[in-house]
């Protein structure tokens, strides 16, 4: 078997693994975090297909470090409420912020700080709809440095302030198609 066929076979195994992961995630209750995990698997799937079946092979020196990406994403999902950012994550995982951002941009088309912000926003959205906590408390609980920062980011994401969003959607949990 040629080297190219071996790489394609390895890639096919990875594609099948990503599809299996997506199937398993879809069997669980759908939450904002599980949707993000599904998107992450989907982007990994697209990467494998594009890199090994449609484009010239990427040299080993430029391949993304998927274990690093998965570990950092898992860390963010578990610790988003803490005072973390791209710099602290880069230090924690012993890589430069540039390297970390390259991995995130290559695999999920967003920077590490944008991913962290999206996790925080999605969790804050859930708390707005499911609790009667104050906006300040939700902002602090989701890792935002201030209420002003939370309001600015939430409005940029949803087009409404957190208070307006809660007033529109919290009572009857209307389906929000702009979730992701």
mmCIF file of C-alpha atoms in Angstrom:
data_model
loop_
_atom_site.group_PDB
_atom_site.id
_atom_site.type_symbol
_atom_site.label_atom_id
_atom_site.label_comp_id
_atom_site.label_asym_id
_atom_site.label_seq_id
_atom_site.Cartn_x
_atom_site.Cartn_y
_atom_site.Cartn_z
ATOM 1 C CA UNK A 1 0.000 0.000 0.000
ATOM 2 C CA UNK A 2 1.400 3.429 -0.899
ATOM 3 C CA UNK A 3 2.077 6.145 1.663
ATOM 4 C CA UNK A 4 -0.788 8.257 0.251
ATOM 5 C CA UNK A 5 -3.263 5.379 0.551
ATOM 6 C CA UNK A 6 -2.115 4.709 4.119
ATOM 7 C CA UNK A 7 -2.690 8.369 5.030
ATOM 8 C CA UNK A 8 -6.111 8.305 3.409
ATOM 9 C CA UNK A 9 -6.978 5.093 5.262
ATOM 10 C CA UNK A 10 -5.876 6.685 8.555
ATOM 11 C CA UNK A 11 -7.917 9.757 7.709
ATOM 12 C CA UNK A 12 -10.946 7.616 6.867
ATOM 13 C CA UNK A 13 -10.651 6.007 10.304
ATOM 14 C CA UNK A 14 -10.579 9.492 11.874
ATOM 15 C CA UNK A 15 -13.645 10.534 9.829
ATOM 16 C CA UNK A 16 -15.516 7.453 11.002
ATOM 17 C CA UNK A 17 -14.520 8.266 14.590
ATOM 18 C CA UNK A 18 -15.785 11.850 14.247
ATOM 19 C CA UNK A 19 -19.078 10.606 12.795
ATOM 20 C CA UNK A 20 -19.406 8.138 15.648
ATOM 21 C CA UNK A 21 -18.762 10.937 18.173
ATOM 22 C CA UNK A 22 -21.417 13.104 16.519
ATOM 23 C CA UNK A 23 -23.922 10.229 16.587
ATOM 24 C CA UNK A 24 -23.268 9.658 20.303
ATOM 25 C CA UNK A 25 -23.633 13.365 21.094
ATOM 26 C CA UNK A 26 -26.910 13.528 19.171
ATOM 27 C CA UNK A 27 -28.338 10.727 21.325
ATOM 28 C CA UNK A 28 -27.934 12.899 24.431
ATOM 29 C CA UNK A 29 -30.206 15.811 25.385
ATOM 30 C CA UNK A 30 -29.305 18.821 23.258
ATOM 31 C CA UNK A 31 -27.782 21.660 25.263
ATOM 32 C CA UNK A 32 -25.793 24.663 24.138
ATOM 33 C CA UNK A 33 -22.594 22.951 25.238
ATOM 34 C CA UNK A 34 -23.427 19.696 23.460
ATOM 35 C CA UNK A 35 -24.195 21.700 20.311
ATOM 36 C CA UNK A 36 -20.755 23.252 20.554
ATOM 37 C CA UNK A 37 -19.196 19.801 21.011
ATOM 38 C CA UNK A 38 -21.098 18.599 17.931
ATOM 39 C CA UNK A 39 -19.842 21.618 15.986
ATOM 40 C CA UNK A 40 -16.307 20.888 17.156
ATOM 41 C CA UNK A 41 -16.572 17.280 15.921
ATOM 42 C CA UNK A 42 -18.122 18.513 12.674
ATOM 43 C CA UNK A 43 -15.263 20.963 12.085
ATOM 44 C CA UNK A 44 -12.793 18.168 12.793
ATOM 45 C CA UNK A 45 -14.645 16.029 10.251
ATOM 46 C CA UNK A 46 -14.526 18.793 7.638
ATOM 47 C CA UNK A 47 -10.843 19.296 8.318
ATOM 48 C CA UNK A 48 -10.064 15.610 7.778
ATOM 49 C CA UNK A 49 -12.088 15.462 4.578
ATOM 50 C CA UNK A 50 -10.613 18.661 3.167
ATOM 51 C CA UNK A 51 -7.048 17.908 4.162
ATOM 52 C CA UNK A 52 -6.877 14.324 2.943
ATOM 53 C CA UNK A 53 -9.457 13.815 0.222
ATOM 54 C CA UNK A 54 -9.770 17.114 -1.584
ATOM 55 C CA UNK A 55 -6.547 19.109 -1.259
ATOM 56 C CA UNK A 56 -2.864 18.272 -1.433
ATOM 57 C CA UNK A 57 -1.557 16.628 1.717
ATOM 58 C CA UNK A 58 -0.513 19.030 4.471
ATOM 59 C CA UNK A 59 3.051 18.543 5.619
ATOM 60 C CA UNK A 60 3.426 17.020 9.090
ATOM 61 C CA UNK A 61 4.978 20.254 10.410
ATOM 62 C CA UNK A 62 1.736 22.186 9.771
ATOM 63 C CA UNK A 63 -0.766 19.575 10.955
ATOM 64 C CA UNK A 64 -2.949 20.848 13.766
ATOM 65 C CA UNK A 65 -2.356 19.539 17.248
ATOM 66 C CA UNK A 66 -5.827 18.112 17.840
ATOM 67 C CA UNK A 67 -5.068 16.661 21.289
ATOM 68 C CA UNK A 68 -3.986 20.146 22.422
ATOM 69 C CA UNK A 69 -7.123 21.695 20.949
ATOM 70 C CA UNK A 70 -9.410 19.114 22.544
ATOM 71 C CA UNK A 71 -7.711 19.487 25.935
ATOM 72 C CA UNK A 72 -7.918 23.285 25.872
ATOM 73 C CA UNK A 73 -11.562 23.226 24.729
ATOM 74 C CA UNK A 74 -12.421 20.800 27.514
ATOM 75 C CA UNK A 75 -10.627 23.022 30.019
ATOM 76 C CA UNK A 76 -12.589 26.052 28.800
ATOM 77 C CA UNK A 77 -15.885 24.158 28.987
ATOM 78 C CA UNK A 78 -15.172 23.231 32.608
ATOM 79 C CA UNK A 79 -13.589 26.493 33.805
ATOM 80 C CA UNK A 80 -15.248 29.266 31.767
ATOM 81 C CA UNK A 81 -16.451 30.983 34.969
ATOM 82 C CA UNK A 82 -12.871 31.436 36.188
ATOM 83 C CA UNK A 83 -10.658 34.410 35.381
ATOM 84 C CA UNK A 84 -9.047 32.849 32.290
ATOM 85 C CA UNK A 85 -8.157 34.115 28.844
ATOM 86 C CA UNK A 86 -6.050 33.035 25.896
ATOM 87 C CA UNK A 87 -2.809 34.098 27.579
ATOM 88 C CA UNK A 88 -3.448 32.133 30.772
ATOM 89 C CA UNK A 89 -4.510 29.078 28.766
ATOM 90 C CA UNK A 90 -1.385 29.312 26.595
ATOM 91 C CA UNK A 91 0.776 29.469 29.724
ATOM 92 C CA UNK A 92 -1.097 26.591 31.342
ATOM 93 C CA UNK A 93 -0.584 24.352 28.306
ATOM 94 C CA UNK A 94 2.999 25.504 27.646
ATOM 95 C CA UNK A 95 2.420 26.956 24.176
ATOM 96 C CA UNK A 96 2.434 30.482 22.827
ATOM 97 C CA UNK A 97 -0.826 32.362 22.362
ATOM 98 C CA UNK A 98 -0.009 32.515 18.646
ATOM 99 C CA UNK A 99 0.245 28.713 18.451
ATOM 100 C CA UNK A 100 -2.968 28.262 20.413
ATOM 101 C CA UNK A 101 -4.843 30.722 18.200
ATOM 102 C CA UNK A 102 -3.501 29.031 15.054
ATOM 103 C CA UNK A 103 -4.865 25.692 16.287
ATOM 104 C CA UNK A 104 -8.266 27.192 17.111
ATOM 105 C CA UNK A 105 -8.482 29.174 13.868
ATOM 106 C CA UNK A 106 -7.397 26.186 11.799
ATOM 107 C CA UNK A 107 -9.882 23.782 13.388
ATOM 108 C CA UNK A 108 -12.911 25.818 14.456
ATOM 109 C CA UNK A 109 -12.357 29.113 12.625
ATOM 110 C CA UNK A 110 -12.273 31.273 15.741
ATOM 111 C CA UNK A 111 -9.650 32.432 18.210
ATOM 112 C CA UNK A 112 -9.326 30.913 21.657
ATOM 113 C CA UNK A 113 -10.697 34.110 23.235
ATOM 114 C CA UNK A 114 -13.700 34.114 20.909
ATOM 115 C CA UNK A 115 -14.409 30.464 21.757
ATOM 116 C CA UNK A 116 -14.175 31.282 25.475
ATOM 117 C CA UNK A 117 -16.536 34.238 24.988
ATOM 118 C CA UNK A 118 -19.048 32.029 23.113
ATOM 119 C CA UNK A 119 -19.011 29.430 25.902
ATOM 120 C CA UNK A 120 -19.596 32.169 28.457
ATOM 121 C CA UNK A 121 -22.392 33.711 26.409
ATOM 122 C CA UNK A 122 -24.144 30.391 25.822
ATOM 123 C CA UNK A 123 -24.037 29.584 29.531
ATOM 124 C CA UNK A 124 -25.261 33.055 30.441
ATOM 125 C CA UNK A 125 -28.141 32.671 27.983
ATOM 126 C CA UNK A 126 -29.161 29.458 29.720
ATOM 127 C CA UNK A 127 -29.056 31.138 33.131
ATOM 128 C CA UNK A 128 -31.085 34.099 31.853
ATOM 129 C CA UNK A 129 -33.827 31.753 30.691
ATOM 130 C CA UNK A 130 -33.798 29.272 33.564
ATOM 131 C CA UNK A 131 -33.099 31.354 36.676
ATOM 132 C CA UNK A 132 -34.214 34.610 38.240
ATOM 133 C CA UNK A 133 -30.639 35.576 39.111
ATOM 134 C CA UNK A 134 -29.660 39.208 38.604
ATOM 135 C CA UNK A 135 -27.824 40.204 35.439
ATOM 136 C CA UNK A 136 -24.782 41.169 37.542
ATOM 137 C CA UNK A 137 -24.730 37.763 39.223
ATOM 138 C CA UNK A 138 -25.053 35.925 35.896
ATOM 139 C CA UNK A 139 -22.241 38.029 34.391
ATOM 140 C CA UNK A 140 -19.948 37.198 37.308
ATOM 141 C CA UNK A 141 -21.023 33.524 37.346
ATOM 142 C CA UNK A 142 -20.099 33.143 33.694
ATOM 143 C CA UNK A 143 -16.660 34.724 33.961
ATOM 144 C CA UNK A 144 -17.308 38.195 32.556
ATOM 145 C CA UNK A 145 -15.076 40.858 34.087
ATOM 146 C CA UNK A 146 -17.919 43.364 34.418
ATOM 147 C CA UNK A 147 -21.610 43.836 33.776
ATOM 148 C CA UNK A 148 -20.721 46.339 31.035
ATOM 149 C CA UNK A 149 -18.556 43.760 29.246
ATOM 150 C CA UNK A 150 -21.316 41.159 29.558
ATOM 151 C CA UNK A 151 -23.985 43.537 28.199
ATOM 152 C CA UNK A 152 -21.799 44.628 25.263
ATOM 153 C CA UNK A 153 -20.908 41.046 24.270
ATOM 154 C CA UNK A 154 -24.429 39.695 24.739
ATOM 155 C CA UNK A 155 -25.959 42.507 22.666
ATOM 156 C CA UNK A 156 -23.384 41.949 19.902
ATOM 157 C CA UNK A 157 -24.302 38.228 19.908
ATOM 158 C CA UNK A 158 -28.095 38.378 20.206
ATOM 159 C CA UNK A 159 -28.983 41.932 19.197
ATOM 160 C CA UNK A 160 -30.647 42.458 22.591
ATOM 161 C CA UNK A 161 -29.327 43.294 26.027
ATOM 162 C CA UNK A 162 -29.516 40.445 28.556
ATOM 163 C CA UNK A 163 -32.500 42.145 30.246
ATOM 164 C CA UNK A 164 -34.337 42.556 26.935
ATOM 165 C CA UNK A 165 -33.556 38.967 25.968
ATOM 166 C CA UNK A 166 -34.854 37.627 29.275
ATOM 167 C CA UNK A 167 -38.045 39.691 28.956
ATOM 168 C CA UNK A 168 -38.673 38.342 25.445
ATOM 169 C CA UNK A 169 -37.823 34.680 25.925
ATOM 170 C CA UNK A 170 -37.678 33.590 29.567
ATOM 171 C CA UNK A 171 -41.411 33.256 30.247
ATOM 172 C CA UNK A 172 -42.226 30.713 27.616
ATOM 173 C CA UNK A 173 -38.751 29.553 26.463
ATOM 174 C CA UNK A 174 -39.467 30.372 22.834
ATOM 175 C CA UNK A 175 -37.175 28.608 20.403
ATOM 176 C CA UNK A 176 -34.292 30.874 19.502
ATOM 177 C CA UNK A 177 -32.833 29.976 16.130
ATOM 178 C CA UNK A 178 -29.857 32.315 16.665
ATOM 179 C CA UNK A 179 -28.488 30.105 19.435
ATOM 180 C CA UNK A 180 -25.315 29.174 17.555
#
